[in-house]
PDB file of C-alpha atoms in Angstrom:
ATOM      1  CA  MET A 938      21.655 -15.687  22.698  1.00 78.00           C
ATOM      2  CA  PHE A 939      23.925 -16.400  19.783  1.00 80.00           C
ATOM      3  CA  ASN A 940      22.276 -19.799  19.259  1.00 82.00           C
ATOM      4  CA  MET A 941      18.876 -18.107  19.223  1.00 84.00           C
ATOM      5  CA  ILE A 942      20.035 -15.675  16.522  1.00 88.00           C
ATOM      6  CA  ARG A 943      21.392 -18.576  14.489  1.00 89.00           C
ATOM      7  CA  MET A 944      18.129 -20.419  14.884  1.00 87.00           C
ATOM      8  CA  GLU A 945      16.092 -17.442  13.728  1.00 88.00           C
ATOM      9  CA  LEU A 946      18.393 -16.754  10.765  1.00 92.00           C
ATOM     10  CA  PHE A 947      18.249 -20.467   9.801  1.00 91.00           C
ATOM     11  CA  ARG A 948      14.470 -20.445  10.072  1.00 87.00           C
ATOM     12  CA  MET A 949      14.184 -17.226   8.045  1.00 91.00           C
ATOM     13  CA  PHE A 950      16.356 -18.328   5.173  1.00 93.00           C
ATOM     14  CA  LYS A 951      14.582 -21.710   5.113  1.00 91.00           C
ATOM     15  CA  THR A 952      11.210 -19.990   4.772  1.00 89.00           C
ATOM     16  CA  LYS A 953       9.913 -20.328   1.222  1.00 92.00           C
ATOM     17  CA  SER A 954       7.785 -17.159   1.580  1.00 93.00           C
ATOM     18  CA  LEU A 955      11.016 -15.112   1.801  1.00 95.00           C
ATOM     19  CA  TYR A 956      12.079 -15.998  -1.697  1.00 96.00           C
ATOM     20  CA  VAL A 957       8.524 -15.846  -3.070  1.00 96.00           C
ATOM     21  CA  ILE A 958       8.087 -12.293  -1.720  1.00 95.00           C
ATOM     22  CA  TRP A 959      11.511 -11.243  -3.063  1.00 96.00           C
ATOM     23  CA  ALA A 960      10.646 -12.665  -6.491  1.00 96.00           C
ATOM     24  CA  ALA A 961       7.218 -10.928  -6.446  1.00 95.00           C
ATOM     25  CA  MET A 962       8.859  -7.648  -5.412  1.00 94.00           C
ATOM     26  CA  ALA A 963      11.381  -7.880  -8.192  1.00 94.00           C
ATOM     27  CA  ALA A 964       8.715  -8.618 -10.807  1.00 94.00           C
ATOM     28  CA  CYS A 965       6.449  -5.788  -9.582  1.00 91.00           C
ATOM     29  CA  LEU A 966       9.385  -3.328  -9.514  1.00 91.00           C
ATOM     30  CA  PHE A 967      10.376  -4.203 -13.073  1.00 91.00           C
ATOM     31  CA  PHE A 968       6.799  -3.756 -14.180  1.00 90.00           C
ATOM     32  CA  ALA A 969       6.258  -0.479 -12.282  1.00 86.00           C
ATOM     33  CA  ASN A 970       9.501   1.001 -13.591  1.00 86.00           C
ATOM     34  CA  SER A 971       8.724  -0.018 -17.162  1.00 87.00           C
ATOM     35  CA  LEU A 972       5.333   1.735 -16.911  1.00 85.00           C
ATOM     36  CA  SER A 973       6.966   4.847 -15.473  1.00 82.00           C
ATOM     37  CA  ALA A 974       9.503   4.869 -18.311  1.00 83.00           C
ATOM     38  CA  GLU A 975       6.739   4.665 -20.894  1.00 81.00           C
ATOM     39  CA  GLU A 976       4.716   7.385 -19.281  1.00 77.00           C
ATOM     40  CA  ILE A 977       7.550   9.847 -18.824  1.00 77.00           C
ATOM     41  CA  GLN A 978       8.571   9.542 -22.443  1.00 74.00           C
ATOM     42  CA  THR A 979       5.095  10.705 -23.538  1.00 74.00           C
ATOM     43  CA  TYR A 980       4.863  13.671 -21.182  1.00 69.00           C
ATOM     44  CA  SER A 981       5.309  17.230 -22.286  1.00 66.00           C
ATOM     45  CA  ILE A 982       7.637  19.593 -20.514  1.00 69.00           C
ATOM     46  CA  GLU A 983       4.751  21.122 -18.555  1.00 70.00           C
ATOM     47  CA  GLU A 984       3.531  17.684 -17.482  1.00 68.00           C
ATOM     48  CA  LYS A 985       7.019  16.674 -16.405  1.00 65.00           C
ATOM     49  CA  GLN A 986       7.319  19.859 -14.376  1.00 73.00           C
ATOM     50  CA  GLU A 987       3.996  19.152 -12.673  1.00 71.00           C
ATOM     51  CA  MET A 988       5.107  15.604 -11.923  1.00 67.00           C
ATOM     52  CA  TYR A 989       8.375  16.829 -10.490  1.00 67.00           C
ATOM     53  CA  GLU A 990       6.672  19.342  -8.258  1.00 70.00           C
ATOM     54  CA  ALA A 991       4.159  16.706  -7.051  1.00 62.00           C
ATOM     55  CA  ALA A 992       6.910  14.218  -6.276  1.00 63.00           C
ATOM     56  CA  MET A 993       8.996  16.755  -4.360  1.00 64.00           C
ATOM     57  CA  SER A 994       6.118  18.116  -2.334  1.00 60.00           C
ATOM     58  CA  ASP A 995       6.334  17.248   1.357  1.00 52.00           C
ATOM     59  CA  GLU A 996       3.028  18.726   2.501  1.00 45.00           C
ATOM     60  CA  ASP A 997       0.885  16.467   4.696  1.00 43.00           C
ATOM     61  CA  GLU A 998      -2.292  17.363   2.804  1.00 44.00           C
ATOM     62  CA  ASP A 999      -0.724  15.948  -0.397  1.00 49.00           C
ATOM     63  CA  ILE A1000      -0.630  12.406   1.056  1.00 53.00           C
ATOM     64  CA  MET A1001      -3.366  10.404  -0.652  1.00 54.00           C
ATOM     65  CA  PHE A1002      -4.945   7.018  -0.076  1.00 55.00           C
ATOM     66  CA  GLY A1003      -3.384   4.088  -1.923  1.00 57.00           C
ATOM     67  CA  MET A1004       0.031   3.649  -3.455  1.00 62.00           C
ATOM     68  CA  TYR A1005       1.490   5.876  -6.137  1.00 67.00           C
ATOM     69  CA  VAL A1006       4.891   6.085  -7.770  1.00 72.00           C
ATOM     70  CA  THR A1007       5.889   9.541  -9.054  1.00 76.00           C
ATOM     71  CA  LEU A1008       9.332  10.172 -10.422  1.00 79.00           C
ATOM     72  CA  PRO A1009      11.079  13.294  -9.035  1.00 82.00           C
ATOM     73  CA  THR A1010      12.995  13.906 -12.227  1.00 80.00           C
ATOM     74  CA  LYS A1011      13.488  17.493 -13.404  1.00 79.00           C
ATOM     75  CA  PRO A1012      12.408  18.185 -17.047  1.00 77.00           C
ATOM     76  CA  GLY A1013      15.293  17.697 -19.388  1.00 76.00           C
ATOM     77  CA  GLU A1014      17.299  15.448 -17.056  1.00 82.00           C
ATOM     78  CA  ALA A1015      17.769  11.711 -17.282  1.00 83.00           C
ATOM     79  CA  VAL A1016      15.949   9.518 -14.768  1.00 87.00           C
ATOM     80  CA  SER A1017      18.485   8.348 -12.237  1.00 90.00           C
ATOM     81  CA  VAL A1018      18.556   5.254  -9.994  1.00 93.00           C
ATOM     82  CA  PHE A1019      18.103   7.599  -7.037  1.00 93.00           C
ATOM     83  CA  ASP A1020      14.913   9.006  -8.668  1.00 90.00           C
ATOM     84  CA  GLY A1021      13.440   5.480  -9.067  1.00 90.00           C
ATOM     85  CA  PHE A1022      14.524   4.468  -5.590  1.00 93.00           C
ATOM     86  CA  TYR A1023      12.918   7.565  -4.083  1.00 92.00           C
ATOM     87  CA  ALA A1024       9.648   7.170  -6.060  1.00 88.00           C
ATOM     88  CA  ASN A1025       9.140   3.556  -5.011  1.00 89.00           C
ATOM     89  CA  VAL A1026      10.139   4.092  -1.371  1.00 91.00           C
ATOM     90  CA  HIS A1027       8.044   7.283  -1.115  1.00 86.00           C
ATOM     91  CA  GLY A1028       5.059   5.338  -2.400  1.00 83.00           C
ATOM     92  CA  LYS A1029       5.682   2.550   0.219  1.00 87.00           C
ATOM     93  CA  PHE A1030       5.928   0.093  -2.628  1.00 87.00           C
ATOM     94  CA  VAL A1031       8.785  -1.861  -0.983  1.00 91.00           C
ATOM     95  CA  ALA A1032       7.383  -1.439   2.502  1.00 93.00           C
ATOM     96  CA  LEU A1033       4.273  -3.408   1.483  1.00 92.00           C
ATOM     97  CA  PHE A1034       6.318  -6.499   0.689  1.00 94.00           C
ATOM     98  CA  MET A1035       8.326  -6.123   3.872  1.00 95.00           C
ATOM     99  CA  VAL A1036       5.160  -5.933   5.965  1.00 94.00           C
ATOM    100  CA  ILE A1037       3.701  -9.084   4.380  1.00 94.00           C
ATOM    101  CA  PHE A1038       6.795 -11.138   5.094  1.00 95.00           C
ATOM    102  CA  THR A1039       7.118  -9.727   8.607  1.00 95.00           C
ATOM    103  CA  VAL A1040       3.659 -10.974   9.569  1.00 94.00           C
ATOM    104  CA  LEU A1041       4.279 -14.405   8.070  1.00 92.00           C
ATOM    105  CA  TYR A1042       7.686 -14.786   9.702  1.00 92.00           C
ATOM    106  CA  ALA A1043       6.885 -13.249  13.112  1.00 87.00           C
ATOM    107  CA  THR A1044       3.856 -15.557  13.707  1.00 84.00           C
ATOM    108  CA  ALA A1045       5.065 -18.728  11.981  1.00 84.00           C
ATOM    109  CA  ASP A1046       6.537 -20.333  15.079  1.00 74.00           C
ATOM    110  CA  ILE A1047       3.711 -19.081  17.265  1.00 71.00           C
ATOM    111  CA  THR A1048       0.807 -20.314  15.113  1.00 68.00           C
ATOM    112  CA  SER A1049       2.537 -23.656  14.381  1.00 62.00           C
ATOM    113  CA  GLY A1050       3.215 -24.291  18.075  1.00 62.00           C
ATOM    114  CA  TYR A1051       6.959 -24.651  17.491  1.00 61.00           C
ATOM    115  CA  VAL A1052       7.666 -21.849  19.988  1.00 65.00           C
ATOM    116  CA  LYS A1053       6.410 -24.123  22.798  1.00 62.00           C
ATOM    117  CA  ASN A1054       9.292 -26.468  22.172  1.00 62.00           C
ATOM    118  CA  ILE A1055      12.014 -23.868  22.630  1.00 68.00           C
ATOM    119  CA  ALA A1056      10.414 -21.449  25.086  1.00 59.00           C
ATOM    120  CA  GLY A1057      10.838 -23.852  27.946  1.00 61.00           C
ATOM    121  CA  GLN A1058      14.557 -24.332  27.170  1.00 66.00           C
ATOM    122  CA  VAL A1059      15.538 -20.677  27.564  1.00 67.00           C
ATOM    123  CA  LYS A1060      15.902 -18.694  30.800  1.00 72.00           C
ATOM    124  CA  ASN A1061      14.665 -15.420  29.330  1.00 78.00           C
ATOM    125  CA  ARG A1062      11.979 -15.635  26.651  1.00 78.00           C
ATOM    126  CA  LYS A1063      12.512 -11.992  25.776  1.00 84.00           C
ATOM    127  CA  ASN A1064      15.695 -13.082  23.956  1.00 85.00           C
ATOM    128  CA  LEU A1065      13.609 -14.972  21.427  1.00 87.00           C
ATOM    129  CA  ILE A1066      11.947 -11.704  20.391  1.00 90.00           C
ATOM    130  CA  LEU A1067      15.288  -9.890  20.330  1.00 92.00           C
ATOM    131  CA  ALA A1068      16.732 -12.660  18.094  1.00 91.00           C
ATOM    132  CA  LYS A1069      13.715 -12.390  15.777  1.00 93.00           C
ATOM    133  CA  ALA A1070      14.278  -8.616  15.561  1.00 95.00           C
ATOM    134  CA  ILE A1071      17.960  -9.106  14.642  1.00 96.00           C
ATOM    135  CA  ALA A1072      16.935 -11.512  11.930  1.00 96.00           C
ATOM    136  CA  LEU A1073      14.421  -8.997  10.598  1.00 96.00           C
ATOM    137  CA  LEU A1074      17.129  -6.263  10.697  1.00 97.00           C
ATOM    138  CA  LEU A1075      19.230  -8.436   8.347  1.00 97.00           C
ATOM    139  CA  TYR A1076      16.129  -9.005   6.210  1.00 97.00           C
ATOM    140  CA  THR A1077      15.561  -5.250   5.964  1.00 97.00           C
ATOM    141  CA  VAL A1078      19.126  -4.520   4.891  1.00 97.00           C
ATOM    142  CA  LEU A1079      19.178  -7.364   2.345  1.00 97.00           C
ATOM    143  CA  THR A1080      15.815  -6.333   0.897  1.00 97.00           C
ATOM    144  CA  MET A1081      17.025  -2.742   0.459  1.00 97.00           C
ATOM    145  CA  LEU A1082      20.205  -3.944  -1.214  1.00 97.00           C
ATOM    146  CA  LEU A1083      18.153  -6.214  -3.492  1.00 96.00           C
ATOM    147  CA  PHE A1084      15.867  -3.300  -4.247  1.00 96.00           C
ATOM    148  CA  ILE A1085      18.804  -1.064  -5.246  1.00 95.00           C
ATOM    149  CA  GLY A1086      20.169  -3.830  -7.467  1.00 95.00           C
ATOM    150  CA  ILE A1087      16.770  -4.259  -9.160  1.00 94.00           C
ATOM    151  CA  GLN A1088      16.444  -0.514  -9.619  1.00 94.00           C
ATOM    152  CA  ILE A1089      19.873  -0.290 -11.263  1.00 94.00           C
ATOM    153  CA  LEU A1090      19.085  -3.113 -13.644  1.00 94.00           C
ATOM    154  CA  SER A1091      15.625  -1.761 -14.333  1.00 91.00           C
ATOM    155  CA  ASN A1092      16.923   1.689 -15.148  1.00 90.00           C
ATOM    156  CA  ALA A1093      19.552   0.337 -17.482  1.00 90.00           C
ATOM    157  CA  ILE A1094      16.878  -1.638 -19.376  1.00 90.00           C
ATOM    158  CA  SER A1095      14.039   0.828 -19.325  1.00 86.00           C
ATOM    159  CA  TYR A1096      15.915   4.001 -20.063  1.00 84.00           C
ATOM    160  CA  GLN A1097      18.868   2.437 -21.968  1.00 82.00           C
ATOM    161  CA  LYS A1098      21.072   4.756 -19.908  1.00 82.00           C
ATOM    162  CA  LEU A1099      22.369   4.296 -16.393  1.00 89.00           C
ATOM    163  CA  VAL A1100      22.567   7.368 -14.170  1.00 91.00           C
ATOM    164  CA  ILE A1101      23.038   6.703 -10.425  1.00 92.00           C
ATOM    165  CA  GLY A1102      22.486  10.224  -9.137  1.00 90.00           C
ATOM    166  CA  PRO A1103      24.321  12.106  -6.315  1.00 90.00           C
ATOM    167  CA  GLY A1104      26.169   9.461  -4.342  1.00 90.00           C
ATOM    168  CA  LYS A1105      26.280  11.112  -0.932  1.00 91.00           C
ATOM    169  CA  GLU A1106      22.620  12.068  -0.911  1.00 92.00           C
ATOM    170  CA  PHE A1107      21.657   8.629  -2.293  1.00 94.00           C
ATOM    171  CA  PHE A1108      23.536   6.745   0.447  1.00 94.00           C
ATOM    172  CA  GLN A1109      22.214   9.096   3.185  1.00 94.00           C
ATOM    173  CA  TYR A1110      18.611   8.708   2.010  1.00 95.00           C
ATOM    174  CA  ALA A1111      18.907   4.923   1.541  1.00 96.00           C
ATOM    175  CA  ALA A1112      20.449   4.467   5.003  1.00 96.00           C
ATOM    176  CA  LEU A1113      17.746   6.576   6.730  1.00 96.00           C
ATOM    177  CA  GLN A1114      14.947   4.810   4.874  1.00 96.00           C
ATOM    178  CA  THR A1115      16.434   1.449   5.854  1.00 97.00           C
ATOM    179  CA  LEU A1116      16.203   2.583   9.507  1.00 97.00           C
ATOM    180  CA  LEU A1117      12.625   3.780   9.030  1.00 96.00           C
ATOM    181  CA  HIS A1118      11.559   0.592   7.259  1.00 97.00           C
ATOM    182  CA  PHE A1119      13.039  -1.487  10.035  1.00 97.00           C
ATOM    183  CA  ALA A1120      11.098   0.622  12.504  1.00 97.00           C
ATOM    184  CA  LEU A1121       7.920  -0.083  10.524  1.00 96.00           C
ATOM    185  CA  ILE A1122       8.715  -3.773  10.574  1.00 96.00           C
ATOM    186  CA  MET A1123       9.105  -3.622  14.352  1.00 96.00           C
ATOM    187  CA  VAL A1124       5.684  -2.015  14.605  1.00 96.00           C
ATOM    188  CA  ILE A1125       4.165  -4.829  12.551  1.00 95.00           C
ATOM    189  CA  MET A1126       6.089  -7.499  14.476  1.00 95.00           C
ATOM    190  CA  CYS A1127       4.737  -6.044  17.739  1.00 95.00           C
ATOM    191  CA  VAL A1128       1.189  -6.051  16.367  1.00 94.00           C
ATOM    192  CA  ALA A1129       1.601  -9.667  15.213  1.00 92.00           C
ATOM    193  CA  VAL A1130       3.068 -10.836  18.501  1.00 90.00           C
ATOM    194  CA  VAL A1131       0.474  -9.089  20.603  1.00 91.00           C
ATOM    195  CA  LEU A1132      -2.600 -10.071  18.558  1.00 89.00           C
ATOM    196  CA  ARG A1133      -1.393 -13.470  17.365  1.00 86.00           C
ATOM    197  CA  ASN A1134      -3.670 -13.083  14.390  1.00 86.00           C
ATOM    198  CA  ASN A1135      -2.227 -13.118  10.820  1.00 88.00           C
ATOM    199  CA  VAL A1136      -5.304 -11.634   9.152  1.00 90.00           C
ATOM    200  CA  ILE A1137      -5.727  -8.617  11.454  1.00 91.00           C
ATOM    201  CA  SER A1138      -1.925  -7.991  11.568  1.00 91.00           C
ATOM    202  CA  MET A1139      -1.680  -8.146   7.814  1.00 91.00           C
ATOM    203  CA  THR A1140      -4.624  -5.831   7.430  1.00 91.00           C
ATOM    204  CA  ILE A1141      -3.117  -3.262   9.746  1.00 90.00           C
ATOM    205  CA  GLY A1142       0.233  -3.441   7.912  1.00 89.00           C
ATOM    206  CA  VAL A1143      -1.415  -2.992   4.538  1.00 88.00           C
ATOM    207  CA  CYS A1144      -3.502  -0.092   5.814  1.00 86.00           C
ATOM    208  CA  LEU A1145      -0.308   1.661   6.968  1.00 85.00           C
ATOM    209  CA  CYS A1146       1.279   1.161   3.530  1.00 85.00           C
ATOM    210  CA  MET A1147      -1.851   2.312   1.708  1.00 82.00           C
ATOM    211  CA  ASN A1148      -2.148   5.502   3.857  1.00 75.00           C
ATOM    212  CA  VAL A1149      -5.601   4.489   5.110  1.00 76.00           C
ATOM    213  CA  LEU A1150      -4.900   5.894   8.524  1.00 73.00           C
ATOM    214  CA  VAL A1151      -4.420   9.431   7.097  1.00 72.00           C
ATOM    215  CA  MET A1152      -8.111  10.061   7.883  1.00 71.00           C
ATOM    216  CA  LEU A1153      -7.586   9.088  11.532  1.00 76.00           C
ATOM    217  CA  TYR A1154      -4.524  11.301  11.735  1.00 74.00           C
ATOM    218  CA  GLY A1155      -6.572  14.206  10.399  1.00 75.00           C
ATOM    219  CA  VAL A1156      -9.127  13.805  13.203  1.00 79.00           C
ATOM    220  CA  VAL A1157      -6.343  13.795  15.813  1.00 79.00           C
ATOM    221  CA  ASP A1158      -4.777  16.904  14.166  1.00 78.00           C
ATOM    222  CA  LYS A1159      -8.054  18.795  14.397  1.00 82.00           C
ATOM    223  CA  ALA A1160      -8.570  17.765  18.009  1.00 83.00           C
ATOM    224  CA  VAL A1161      -5.077  18.990  18.919  1.00 82.00           C
ATOM    225  CA  THR A1162      -5.674  22.231  17.038  1.00 80.00           C
ATOM    226  CA  LYS A1163      -8.841  22.858  19.044  1.00 82.00           C
ATOM    227  CA  MET A1164      -6.719  22.463  22.202  1.00 83.00           C
ATOM    228  CA  GLY A1165      -4.721  25.501  21.098  1.00 78.00           C
ATOM    229  CA  ILE A1166      -1.709  23.723  19.598  1.00 80.00           C
ATOM    230  CA  LYS A1167      -1.096  24.977  16.067  1.00 77.00           C
ATOM    231  CA  ASP A1168       0.792  23.363  13.160  1.00 75.00           C
ATOM    232  CA  PHE A1169       0.660  19.903  14.758  1.00 78.00           C
ATOM    233  CA  HIS A1170       0.595  16.934  12.439  1.00 79.00           C
ATOM    234  CA  VAL A1171       0.562  13.328  13.681  1.00 81.00           C
ATOM    235  CA  MET A1172       2.327  12.190  10.456  1.00 81.00           C
ATOM    236  CA  ASP A1173       5.390  14.093  11.598  1.00 81.00           C
ATOM    237  CA  TYR A1174       5.754  11.726  14.548  1.00 86.00           C
ATOM    238  CA  THR A1175       5.011   8.367  12.925  1.00 89.00           C
ATOM    239  CA  VAL A1176       7.266   6.001  11.020  1.00 92.00           C
ATOM    240  CA  SER A1177       4.905   5.791   8.035  1.00 87.00           C
ATOM    241  CA  GLY A1178       4.731   9.613   7.928  1.00 86.00           C
ATOM    242  CA  LYS A1179       8.520   9.946   7.980  1.00 91.00           C
ATOM    243  CA  ILE A1180       8.917   7.385   5.180  1.00 91.00           C
ATOM    244  CA  VAL A1181       6.618   9.475   2.997  1.00 86.00           C
ATOM    245  CA  ASN A1182       7.707  12.972   4.003  1.00 85.00           C
ATOM    246  CA  LEU A1183      11.500  12.449   3.987  1.00 88.00           C
ATOM    247  CA  GLY A1184      12.909  14.423   1.063  1.00 86.00           C
ATOM    248  CA  MET A1185      15.812  13.553  -1.221  1.00 87.00           C
ATOM    249  CA  ASN A1186      17.829  16.518   0.098  1.00 86.00           C
ATOM    250  CA  ALA A1187      16.475  16.784   3.600  1.00 86.00           C
ATOM    251  CA  ALA A1188      17.943  19.320   6.001  1.00 88.00           C
ATOM    252  CA  PRO A1189      20.061  18.049   8.908  1.00 90.00           C
ATOM    253  CA  LYS A1190      17.288  18.858  11.390  1.00 92.00           C
ATOM    254  CA  THR A1191      14.792  16.804   9.361  1.00 90.00           C
ATOM    255  CA  ILE A1192      17.265  13.897   9.076  1.00 92.00           C
ATOM    256  CA  GLY A1193      17.875  13.969  12.798  1.00 94.00           C
ATOM    257  CA  MET A1194      14.123  14.041  13.612  1.00 93.00           C
ATOM    258  CA  ALA A1195      13.459  11.105  11.234  1.00 93.00           C
ATOM    259  CA  ALA A1196      16.222   9.067  12.755  1.00 95.00           C
ATOM    260  CA  LEU A1197      14.968   9.850  16.287  1.00 96.00           C
ATOM    261  CA  VAL A1198      11.453   8.782  15.356  1.00 95.00           C
ATOM    262  CA  GLY A1199      12.724   5.555  13.921  1.00 95.00           C
ATOM    263  CA  ILE A1200      14.899   4.702  16.897  1.00 97.00           C
ATOM    264  CA  VAL A1201      12.143   5.525  19.419  1.00 97.00           C
ATOM    265  CA  PHE A1202       9.645   3.307  17.597  1.00 96.00           C
ATOM    266  CA  ILE A1203      12.171   0.457  17.395  1.00 97.00           C
ATOM    267  CA  VAL A1204      12.904   0.603  21.147  1.00 97.00           C
ATOM    268  CA  VAL A1205       9.252   1.025  22.224  1.00 96.00           C
ATOM    269  CA  MET A1206       7.906  -1.740  19.945  1.00 96.00           C
ATOM    270  CA  LEU A1207      10.662  -4.164  21.029  1.00 96.00           C
ATOM    271  CA  ALA A1208       9.942  -3.384  24.706  1.00 95.00           C
ATOM    272  CA  ILE A1209       6.242  -4.096  24.229  1.00 95.00           C
ATOM    273  CA  SER A1210       6.790  -7.273  22.220  1.00 93.00           C
ATOM    274  CA  MET A1211       9.282  -8.675  24.736  1.00 92.00           C
ATOM    275  CA  THR A1212       7.136  -7.798  27.756  1.00 92.00           C
ATOM    276  CA  VAL A1213       4.004  -9.384  26.285  1.00 89.00           C
ATOM    277  CA  PHE A1214       5.865 -12.474  25.096  1.00 85.00           C
ATOM    278  CA  GLN A1215       7.560 -12.911  28.490  1.00 82.00           C
ATOM    279  CA  LYS A1216       4.310 -12.658  30.481  1.00 82.00           C
ATOM    280  CA  ARG A1217       2.003 -14.532  28.086  1.00 75.00           C
ATOM    281  CA  ASP A1218       1.135 -18.215  28.600  1.00 65.00           C
ATOM    282  CA  ILE A1219       2.243 -19.877  25.463  1.00 61.00           C
TER     283      ILE A1219
END
């Protein structure tokens, strides 16, 4: 098992797309943060208050199609690193880059035929999927750390003032979002392993990040409501929904529910991926 993990880590860090995607993410984050800095400097107090209220809203009906970055900064306060981190994570900006790499990485050995050379040398092929998941866990943590570093540098340049924000809340939010993003990656890896099609897998991943499935969720919500169950929202039980709806100062109950949803999706997606890969003729 240890050798499989080493192999997957070696393969991941030797993949050129890893560094290309990291570089693209850094460039896009710098650009997005610079635009946000220019916009917020031209806003009036009323406009800043409206932007703050929009950013802090956690209502399901406020979730729109596409990607949007809205700073949750109170009027009169300096934009903190936590604000920028929240805005970009809430808008699934970072998740989009993670999804793209996951599809490329998860299917690279399958589409190239390389997996055939190693599958016959292991007793349990499920371990190959588990090793891939561990490599992607490291990728998720490193990407989040890189993102925070970029956000710190971007804030210092764009606002000429570095304010980190409340440390405890920042760490708690970042840790929970890392778990949720890893759960999202496991969903995409499962889709890629099951379908073995880069185009379809990539499309599904992008649709999740662009909130395209909100319309489908709305149909399900209405159907459940007609069954007599009130105040039911599918988004409350999905990884993508938790990424969007998790607040900066979430209550302990909300944090626990988000963590539970993330863990359940990780376990279920891993189980499906390993079962399919074990039984499939490769």
